[in-house]
Amino acid sequence: MAEVRTLPVPSGLEGERVDAALARLFGLSRTRAADLAATGSVLLDQRPVGKSHRVRAGDWLEVTLPEPGSQEVPVDAEPVPGMTVIHDDTEIVVVDKPVGVAAHPSVGWSGPTVVGGLAAAGYRISTSGASERQGIVSRLDVGTSGLMVVAKSERAYSVLKRAFKQRRVDKTYHALVQGLPDPLEGTIEAPIGRHPGHDYKFAVMSSGKPSTTHYQLLEAFRSLSLLDIHLETGRTHQIRVHFAAVHHPLAGDLTYGADPVLAARLGLQRQWLHAVGLGFEHPGSGEYVTFTSPYPEDLQAALDRARH
């Protein structure tokens, strides 16, 4: 059952966009707030308004919200071909996410999502917060494949969120990069922020957030290196940005300076990056659990070409 909330716009929100104002007032994500506005669930002085409308102090705001704790099926609930559930219990579900799938719905993305795929498969995610991000404690880029854990209970969500924030989750990636890093084992520490000239890109910049990437050479080829990578931090595009910054971009990652000729020779349509391992204390039992994922077909084929 829906809940209707009415209140005057506080003076501190004068001039804010509707989606930003709702996010601050009700603890919603900007995406969820925008969705409510798009469906006519947000009224200002009894008139429907869009997400970009600017509010004024004293305007009478009326918002129709889903009942707290209700578990509506996400609007994008649809099966995700190629997404495999490798572990499921009362607290968590661990999935092997294919390339081309987002973690959750977001503005500008109309493709498949992990949240929608789990909902379509009948998995019940009982956590609070924005409905479109139910249970998501960490994300993988759309163009990155591999392991993701999704919390199924409120307790598991809180415990895992804290573990990720405190860097107590072991995230292991394998990446095929151009050239041979020197040294063969090391750490890249460089702050990452949003690229000043491109909204969709990130870059190493002094005003960015501290970011730490550890790597070790697994296998060297003529013009490529396969690396084992562990992240201390989890910035957006962190691995891609860090290795591009040291002049060893990921093979196939044209966004961050990879050689398109080499990418074509390897048959790559995306960056060679896969989340192969995940380890953490189970939020229910407290036992340390680990999960692994094999390379998907496109990355394995590219690796075979690099070897031969």
mmCIF file of C-alpha atoms in Angstrom:
data_model
loop_
_atom_site.group_PDB
_atom_site.id
_atom_site.type_symbol
_atom_site.label_atom_id
_atom_site.label_comp_id
_atom_site.label_asym_id
_atom_site.label_seq_id
_atom_site.Cartn_x
_atom_site.Cartn_y
_atom_site.Cartn_z
ATOM 1 C CA MET A 1 0.000 0.000 0.000
ATOM 2 C CA ALA A 2 1.339 3.423 -0.933
ATOM 3 C CA GLU A 3 2.101 6.091 1.662
ATOM 4 C CA VAL A 4 1.411 9.780 0.985
ATOM 5 C CA ARG A 5 3.716 12.291 2.650
ATOM 6 C CA THR A 6 2.942 16.027 2.667
ATOM 7 C CA LEU A 7 5.110 18.824 4.009
ATOM 8 C CA PRO A 8 6.284 22.336 3.161
ATOM 9 C CA VAL A 9 9.655 22.627 1.415
ATOM 10 C CA PRO A 10 12.231 23.696 4.054
ATOM 11 C CA SER A 11 14.127 26.925 3.434
ATOM 12 C CA GLY A 12 17.386 24.961 3.251
ATOM 13 C CA LEU A 13 16.238 23.322 0.024
ATOM 14 C CA GLU A 14 15.425 26.570 -1.788
ATOM 15 C CA GLY A 15 16.362 26.241 -5.462
ATOM 16 C CA GLU A 16 17.125 22.486 -5.339
ATOM 17 C CA ARG A 17 15.955 20.150 -8.106
ATOM 18 C CA VAL A 18 13.002 17.952 -7.207
ATOM 19 C CA ASP A 19 15.042 14.729 -7.348
ATOM 20 C CA ALA A 20 17.758 16.211 -5.102
ATOM 21 C CA ALA A 21 15.207 17.572 -2.647
ATOM 22 C CA LEU A 22 13.416 14.210 -2.368
ATOM 23 C CA ALA A 23 16.721 12.415 -1.888
ATOM 24 C CA ARG A 24 17.590 14.657 1.053
ATOM 25 C CA LEU A 25 14.123 14.655 2.610
ATOM 26 C CA PHE A 26 13.311 10.960 2.361
ATOM 27 C CA GLY A 27 16.676 9.192 1.999
ATOM 28 C CA LEU A 28 15.916 8.053 -1.555
ATOM 29 C CA SER A 29 18.451 7.688 -4.332
ATOM 30 C CA ARG A 30 18.360 10.389 -7.015
ATOM 31 C CA THR A 31 17.337 7.691 -9.504
ATOM 32 C CA ARG A 32 14.388 6.563 -7.379
ATOM 33 C CA ALA A 33 13.332 10.165 -6.796
ATOM 34 C CA ALA A 34 13.446 10.825 -10.549
ATOM 35 C CA ASP A 35 11.314 7.732 -11.165
ATOM 36 C CA LEU A 36 8.670 8.960 -8.687
ATOM 37 C CA ALA A 37 8.519 12.324 -10.446
ATOM 38 C CA ALA A 38 8.261 10.637 -13.845
ATOM 39 C CA THR A 39 5.200 8.638 -12.718
ATOM 40 C CA GLY A 40 3.360 11.683 -11.390
ATOM 41 C CA SER A 41 3.932 10.771 -7.746
ATOM 42 C CA VAL A 42 5.378 14.181 -6.844
ATOM 43 C CA LEU A 43 3.156 17.263 -6.526
ATOM 44 C CA LEU A 44 4.122 20.833 -5.693
ATOM 45 C CA ASP A 45 1.156 22.974 -4.691
ATOM 46 C CA GLN A 46 -1.067 20.198 -6.094
ATOM 47 C CA ARG A 47 0.592 20.192 -9.523
ATOM 48 C CA PRO A 48 2.734 17.280 -10.852
ATOM 49 C CA VAL A 49 6.362 18.243 -11.412
ATOM 50 C CA GLY A 50 9.305 16.628 -13.155
ATOM 51 C CA LYS A 51 12.649 15.692 -11.636
ATOM 52 C CA SER A 52 14.439 18.854 -12.809
ATOM 53 C CA HIS A 53 11.844 21.310 -11.494
ATOM 54 C CA ARG A 54 13.316 23.701 -8.911
ATOM 55 C CA VAL A 55 11.569 23.842 -5.540
ATOM 56 C CA ARG A 56 10.917 27.001 -3.544
ATOM 57 C CA ALA A 57 10.841 27.328 0.210
ATOM 58 C CA GLY A 58 7.238 27.084 1.428
ATOM 59 C CA ASP A 59 5.953 25.142 -1.596
ATOM 60 C CA TRP A 60 3.592 22.427 -0.418
ATOM 61 C CA LEU A 61 5.163 19.092 -1.358
ATOM 62 C CA GLU A 62 3.104 15.910 -1.699
ATOM 63 C CA VAL A 63 4.853 12.626 -2.462
ATOM 64 C CA THR A 64 3.355 9.163 -2.874
ATOM 65 C CA LEU A 65 5.885 6.621 -1.566
ATOM 66 C CA PRO A 66 5.804 2.815 -1.564
ATOM 67 C CA GLU A 67 5.033 1.422 1.861
ATOM 68 C CA PRO A 68 8.277 1.138 3.895
ATOM 69 C CA GLY A 69 9.625 -2.390 3.688
ATOM 70 C CA SER A 70 7.406 -3.348 0.774
ATOM 71 C CA GLN A 71 9.104 -5.460 -1.827
ATOM 72 C CA GLU A 72 7.758 -4.403 -5.153
ATOM 73 C CA VAL A 73 9.153 -6.233 -8.133
ATOM 74 C CA PRO A 74 11.539 -3.849 -9.923
ATOM 75 C CA VAL A 75 10.216 -2.438 -13.172
ATOM 76 C CA ASP A 76 13.184 -3.937 -15.015
ATOM 77 C CA ALA A 77 12.581 -7.463 -13.690
ATOM 78 C CA GLU A 78 13.565 -9.674 -16.591
ATOM 79 C CA PRO A 79 15.766 -12.762 -16.967
ATOM 80 C CA VAL A 80 19.436 -12.083 -17.667
ATOM 81 C CA PRO A 81 20.907 -14.650 -20.075
ATOM 82 C CA GLY A 82 24.330 -15.807 -18.987
ATOM 83 C CA MET A 83 24.041 -14.639 -15.370
ATOM 84 C CA THR A 84 24.772 -17.560 -13.062
ATOM 85 C CA VAL A 85 23.918 -17.859 -9.377
ATOM 86 C CA ILE A 86 26.877 -19.663 -7.802
ATOM 87 C CA HIS A 87 25.772 -19.448 -4.171
ATOM 88 C CA ASP A 88 22.464 -18.788 -2.434
ATOM 89 C CA ASP A 89 21.390 -18.901 1.221
ATOM 90 C CA THR A 90 19.103 -16.943 3.538
ATOM 91 C CA GLU A 91 21.561 -14.024 3.827
ATOM 92 C CA ILE A 92 23.319 -13.607 0.485
ATOM 93 C CA VAL A 93 23.298 -14.546 -3.171
ATOM 94 C CA VAL A 94 26.532 -14.546 -5.185
ATOM 95 C CA VAL A 95 26.245 -14.122 -8.934
ATOM 96 C CA ASP A 96 28.634 -14.418 -11.849
ATOM 97 C CA LYS A 97 27.704 -11.339 -13.893
ATOM 98 C CA PRO A 98 28.198 -11.384 -17.665
ATOM 99 C CA VAL A 99 29.434 -8.393 -19.627
ATOM 100 C CA GLY A 100 26.748 -5.935 -20.734
ATOM 101 C CA VAL A 101 24.783 -6.125 -17.483
ATOM 102 C CA ALA A 102 24.553 -3.292 -14.941
ATOM 103 C CA ALA A 103 24.336 -3.884 -11.205
ATOM 104 C CA HIS A 104 21.077 -1.939 -10.898
ATOM 105 C CA PRO A 105 18.897 0.461 -12.896
ATOM 106 C CA SER A 106 20.215 3.989 -13.389
ATOM 107 C CA VAL A 107 19.475 7.081 -15.448
ATOM 108 C CA GLY A 108 20.429 6.497 -19.070
ATOM 109 C CA TRP A 109 20.692 2.699 -18.796
ATOM 110 C CA SER A 110 17.948 0.616 -20.404
ATOM 111 C CA GLY A 111 19.718 -2.747 -20.539
ATOM 112 C CA PRO A 112 19.602 -5.773 -18.210
ATOM 113 C CA THR A 113 20.549 -5.529 -14.522
ATOM 114 C CA VAL A 114 21.560 -7.893 -11.746
ATOM 115 C CA VAL A 115 18.696 -6.597 -9.571
ATOM 116 C CA GLY A 116 16.156 -7.195 -12.341
ATOM 117 C CA GLY A 117 17.567 -10.617 -13.191
ATOM 118 C CA LEU A 118 17.350 -11.799 -9.586
ATOM 119 C CA ALA A 119 13.806 -10.461 -9.238
ATOM 120 C CA ALA A 120 12.738 -12.228 -12.428
ATOM 121 C CA ALA A 121 14.250 -15.452 -11.117
ATOM 122 C CA GLY A 122 12.197 -15.189 -7.919
ATOM 123 C CA TYR A 123 14.907 -14.131 -5.460
ATOM 124 C CA ARG A 124 13.502 -12.051 -2.600
ATOM 125 C CA ILE A 125 15.752 -9.222 -1.476
ATOM 126 C CA SER A 126 14.467 -7.825 1.839
ATOM 127 C CA THR A 127 16.545 -4.726 2.471
ATOM 128 C CA SER A 128 15.654 -1.086 2.964
ATOM 129 C CA GLY A 129 16.763 1.802 0.787
ATOM 130 C CA ALA A 130 16.083 2.607 -2.827
ATOM 131 C CA SER A 131 14.130 -0.230 -4.416
ATOM 132 C CA GLU A 132 16.188 -0.235 -7.611
ATOM 133 C CA ARG A 133 19.376 -0.915 -5.617
ATOM 134 C CA GLN A 134 17.969 -3.607 -3.366
ATOM 135 C CA GLY A 135 20.783 -5.578 -1.740
ATOM 136 C CA ILE A 136 23.605 -4.104 -3.841
ATOM 137 C CA VAL A 137 26.653 -3.606 -1.608
ATOM 138 C CA SER A 138 29.230 -3.166 -4.382
ATOM 139 C CA ARG A 139 29.085 -2.891 -8.155
ATOM 140 C CA LEU A 140 30.873 -4.017 -11.281
ATOM 141 C CA ASP A 141 30.968 -1.841 -14.398
ATOM 142 C CA VAL A 142 28.641 -2.821 -17.235
ATOM 143 C CA GLY A 143 31.717 -3.745 -19.288
ATOM 144 C CA THR A 144 33.305 -5.871 -16.539
ATOM 145 C CA SER A 145 32.297 -9.464 -15.886
ATOM 146 C CA GLY A 146 32.649 -11.595 -12.767
ATOM 147 C CA LEU A 147 31.592 -12.014 -9.170
ATOM 148 C CA MET A 148 29.139 -9.871 -7.232
ATOM 149 C CA VAL A 149 27.537 -10.494 -3.833
ATOM 150 C CA VAL A 150 24.007 -9.258 -3.150
ATOM 151 C CA ALA A 151 22.605 -9.055 0.388
ATOM 152 C CA LYS A 152 19.205 -10.691 0.864
ATOM 153 C CA SER A 153 18.484 -9.513 4.426
ATOM 154 C CA GLU A 154 18.707 -6.183 6.220
ATOM 155 C CA ARG A 155 21.342 -7.557 8.589
ATOM 156 C CA ALA A 156 23.464 -8.960 5.773
ATOM 157 C CA TYR A 157 23.258 -5.637 3.939
ATOM 158 C CA SER A 158 24.527 -3.688 6.954
ATOM 159 C CA VAL A 159 27.312 -6.164 7.740
ATOM 160 C CA LEU A 160 28.562 -6.367 4.149
ATOM 161 C CA LYS A 161 28.343 -2.618 3.572
ATOM 162 C CA ARG A 162 30.511 -2.117 6.646
ATOM 163 C CA ALA A 163 32.969 -4.801 5.513
ATOM 164 C CA PHE A 164 33.393 -3.158 2.098
ATOM 165 C CA LYS A 165 33.805 0.273 3.683
ATOM 166 C CA GLN A 166 36.422 -1.045 6.116
ATOM 167 C CA ARG A 167 38.234 -2.861 3.282
ATOM 168 C CA ARG A 168 37.728 -6.315 4.796
ATOM 169 C CA VAL A 169 36.508 -7.847 1.534
ATOM 170 C CA ASP A 170 39.116 -9.476 -0.703
ATOM 171 C CA LYS A 171 38.353 -8.538 -4.309
ATOM 172 C CA THR A 172 40.536 -10.241 -6.908
ATOM 173 C CA TYR A 173 40.592 -9.338 -10.583
ATOM 174 C CA HIS A 174 42.571 -10.566 -13.558
ATOM 175 C CA ALA A 175 43.438 -8.083 -16.282
ATOM 176 C CA LEU A 176 45.298 -8.322 -19.563
ATOM 177 C CA VAL A 177 47.292 -5.116 -19.996
ATOM 178 C CA GLN A 178 49.438 -3.769 -22.798
ATOM 179 C CA GLY A 179 53.192 -3.997 -22.306
ATOM 180 C CA LEU A 180 55.122 -5.268 -19.290
ATOM 181 C CA PRO A 181 54.727 -3.366 -15.989
ATOM 182 C CA ASP A 182 57.900 -2.391 -14.156
ATOM 183 C CA PRO A 183 58.169 -3.579 -11.439
ATOM 184 C CA LEU A 184 56.478 -6.918 -12.097
ATOM 185 C CA GLU A 185 54.778 -6.727 -8.708
ATOM 186 C CA GLY A 186 53.780 -3.486 -7.068
ATOM 187 C CA THR A 187 51.195 -0.992 -5.904
ATOM 188 C CA ILE A 188 49.650 1.968 -7.701
ATOM 189 C CA GLU A 189 48.522 4.728 -5.356
ATOM 190 C CA ALA A 190 46.955 7.672 -7.145
ATOM 191 C CA PRO A 191 43.785 9.688 -6.425
ATOM 192 C CA ILE A 192 40.912 9.259 -8.876
ATOM 193 C CA GLY A 193 38.217 11.767 -9.760
ATOM 194 C CA ARG A 194 35.739 12.436 -12.530
ATOM 195 C CA HIS A 195 37.457 13.507 -15.739
ATOM 196 C CA PRO A 196 37.027 17.273 -16.179
ATOM 197 C CA GLY A 197 36.355 16.961 -19.895
ATOM 198 C CA HIS A 198 34.283 13.770 -20.128
ATOM 199 C CA ASP A 199 31.350 12.903 -17.846
ATOM 200 C CA TYR A 200 31.683 9.175 -18.548
ATOM 201 C CA LYS A 201 35.411 8.962 -17.793
ATOM 202 C CA PHE A 202 37.586 9.156 -14.688
ATOM 203 C CA ALA A 203 41.193 10.191 -14.291
ATOM 204 C CA VAL A 204 44.100 10.425 -11.882
ATOM 205 C CA MET A 205 43.901 13.921 -10.428
ATOM 206 C CA SER A 206 45.039 15.644 -7.248
ATOM 207 C CA SER A 207 41.472 16.517 -6.254
ATOM 208 C CA GLY A 208 40.323 12.891 -6.541
ATOM 209 C CA LYS A 209 39.689 10.286 -3.849
ATOM 210 C CA PRO A 210 42.608 8.180 -2.537
ATOM 211 C CA SER A 211 42.834 4.948 -4.532
ATOM 212 C CA THR A 212 45.108 1.918 -4.096
ATOM 213 C CA THR A 213 45.636 -0.982 -6.502
ATOM 214 C CA HIS A 214 47.988 -3.943 -5.880
ATOM 215 C CA TYR A 215 49.133 -6.109 -8.783
ATOM 216 C CA GLN A 216 51.351 -9.088 -9.575
ATOM 217 C CA LEU A 217 52.424 -10.523 -12.924
ATOM 218 C CA LEU A 218 50.892 -13.909 -13.729
ATOM 219 C CA GLU A 219 52.035 -14.391 -17.315
ATOM 220 C CA ALA A 220 53.966 -12.314 -19.861
ATOM 221 C CA PHE A 221 53.496 -12.338 -23.622
ATOM 222 C CA ARG A 222 55.142 -10.499 -26.488
ATOM 223 C CA SER A 223 53.235 -7.248 -26.006
ATOM 224 C CA LEU A 224 50.808 -8.095 -23.214
ATOM 225 C CA SER A 225 50.810 -9.081 -19.537
ATOM 226 C CA LEU A 226 48.241 -11.006 -17.513
ATOM 227 C CA LEU A 227 48.001 -9.544 -14.012
ATOM 228 C CA ASP A 228 46.497 -10.618 -10.699
ATOM 229 C CA ILE A 229 44.994 -7.501 -9.084
ATOM 230 C CA HIS A 230 43.702 -6.780 -5.589
ATOM 231 C CA LEU A 231 41.847 -3.589 -4.763
ATOM 232 C CA GLU A 232 42.072 -1.786 -1.451
ATOM 233 C CA THR A 233 39.619 0.862 -2.584
ATOM 234 C CA GLY A 234 36.755 0.535 -5.027
ATOM 235 C CA ARG A 235 36.610 3.678 -7.127
ATOM 236 C CA THR A 236 34.681 3.705 -10.381
ATOM 237 C CA HIS A 237 36.918 2.447 -13.235
ATOM 238 C CA GLN A 238 39.818 2.197 -10.745
ATOM 239 C CA ILE A 239 41.785 -0.594 -12.436
ATOM 240 C CA ARG A 240 41.252 0.885 -15.894
ATOM 241 C CA VAL A 241 42.297 4.379 -14.810
ATOM 242 C CA HIS A 242 45.333 3.301 -12.781
ATOM 243 C CA PHE A 243 46.875 1.138 -15.495
ATOM 244 C CA ALA A 244 46.167 3.716 -18.190
ATOM 245 C CA ALA A 245 47.940 6.272 -15.985
ATOM 246 C CA VAL A 246 51.124 4.136 -15.877
ATOM 247 C CA HIS A 247 50.951 3.611 -19.671
ATOM 248 C CA HIS A 248 49.713 0.015 -19.538
ATOM 249 C CA PRO A 249 46.021 0.309 -20.511
ATOM 250 C CA LEU A 250 43.849 -2.773 -20.413
ATOM 251 C CA ALA A 251 43.712 -4.602 -23.722
ATOM 252 C CA GLY A 252 40.535 -3.659 -25.551
ATOM 253 C CA ASP A 253 39.862 -0.622 -23.360
ATOM 254 C CA LEU A 254 39.630 1.990 -26.125
ATOM 255 C CA THR A 255 38.065 4.502 -23.714
ATOM 256 C CA TYR A 256 41.310 4.646 -21.761
ATOM 257 C CA GLY A 257 43.834 4.553 -24.575
ATOM 258 C CA ALA A 258 44.169 0.913 -25.610
ATOM 259 C CA ASP A 259 45.496 0.119 -29.090
ATOM 260 C CA PRO A 260 42.489 -0.569 -31.370
ATOM 261 C CA VAL A 261 44.621 -2.637 -33.773
ATOM 262 C CA LEU A 262 45.735 -4.936 -30.964
ATOM 263 C CA ALA A 263 42.169 -5.158 -29.663
ATOM 264 C CA ALA A 264 40.957 -6.222 -33.111
ATOM 265 C CA ARG A 265 43.716 -8.819 -33.391
ATOM 266 C CA LEU A 266 42.648 -10.282 -30.046
ATOM 267 C CA GLY A 267 38.978 -10.180 -31.024
ATOM 268 C CA LEU A 268 38.084 -7.952 -28.066
ATOM 269 C CA GLN A 269 34.916 -5.873 -27.971
ATOM 270 C CA ARG A 270 35.533 -4.643 -24.399
ATOM 271 C CA GLN A 271 38.285 -4.289 -21.812
ATOM 272 C CA TRP A 272 39.968 -7.533 -20.720
ATOM 273 C CA LEU A 273 38.972 -7.444 -17.047
ATOM 274 C CA HIS A 274 37.277 -10.094 -14.933
ATOM 275 C CA ALA A 275 36.395 -10.291 -11.234
ATOM 276 C CA VAL A 276 37.746 -13.794 -10.567
ATOM 277 C CA GLY A 277 37.649 -13.972 -6.779
ATOM 278 C CA LEU A 278 35.653 -12.738 -3.812
ATOM 279 C CA GLY A 279 36.293 -13.465 -0.137
ATOM 280 C CA PHE A 280 34.616 -12.161 3.031
ATOM 281 C CA GLU A 281 33.202 -13.128 6.411
ATOM 282 C CA HIS A 282 29.722 -14.524 5.887
ATOM 283 C CA PRO A 283 27.258 -12.053 7.461
ATOM 284 C CA GLY A 284 25.287 -14.907 8.990
ATOM 285 C CA SER A 285 27.784 -17.511 10.184
ATOM 286 C CA GLY A 286 30.860 -15.310 10.499
ATOM 287 C CA GLU A 287 32.815 -17.964 8.588
ATOM 288 C CA TYR A 288 35.243 -16.728 5.927
ATOM 289 C CA VAL A 289 33.911 -17.777 2.528
ATOM 290 C CA THR A 290 35.518 -17.559 -0.900
ATOM 291 C CA PHE A 291 34.120 -17.748 -4.416
ATOM 292 C CA THR A 292 35.825 -18.000 -7.805
ATOM 293 C CA SER A 293 34.777 -17.408 -11.398
ATOM 294 C CA PRO A 294 36.341 -18.767 -14.621
ATOM 295 C CA TYR A 295 37.084 -16.500 -17.569
ATOM 296 C CA PRO A 296 34.113 -16.010 -19.904
ATOM 297 C CA GLU A 297 34.462 -17.218 -23.490
ATOM 298 C CA ASP A 298 35.410 -13.887 -25.073
ATOM 299 C CA LEU A 299 38.230 -13.216 -22.602
ATOM 300 C CA GLN A 300 39.513 -16.785 -22.768
ATOM 301 C CA ALA A 301 39.596 -16.632 -26.564
ATOM 302 C CA ALA A 302 41.540 -13.363 -26.477
ATOM 303 C CA LEU A 303 43.992 -14.840 -23.968
ATOM 304 C CA ASP A 304 44.507 -17.889 -26.180
ATOM 305 C CA ARG A 305 45.281 -15.602 -29.111
ATOM 306 C CA ALA A 306 47.793 -13.698 -26.964
ATOM 307 C CA ARG A 307 49.520 -16.970 -26.063
ATOM 308 C CA HIS A 308 49.732 -18.248 -29.629
#
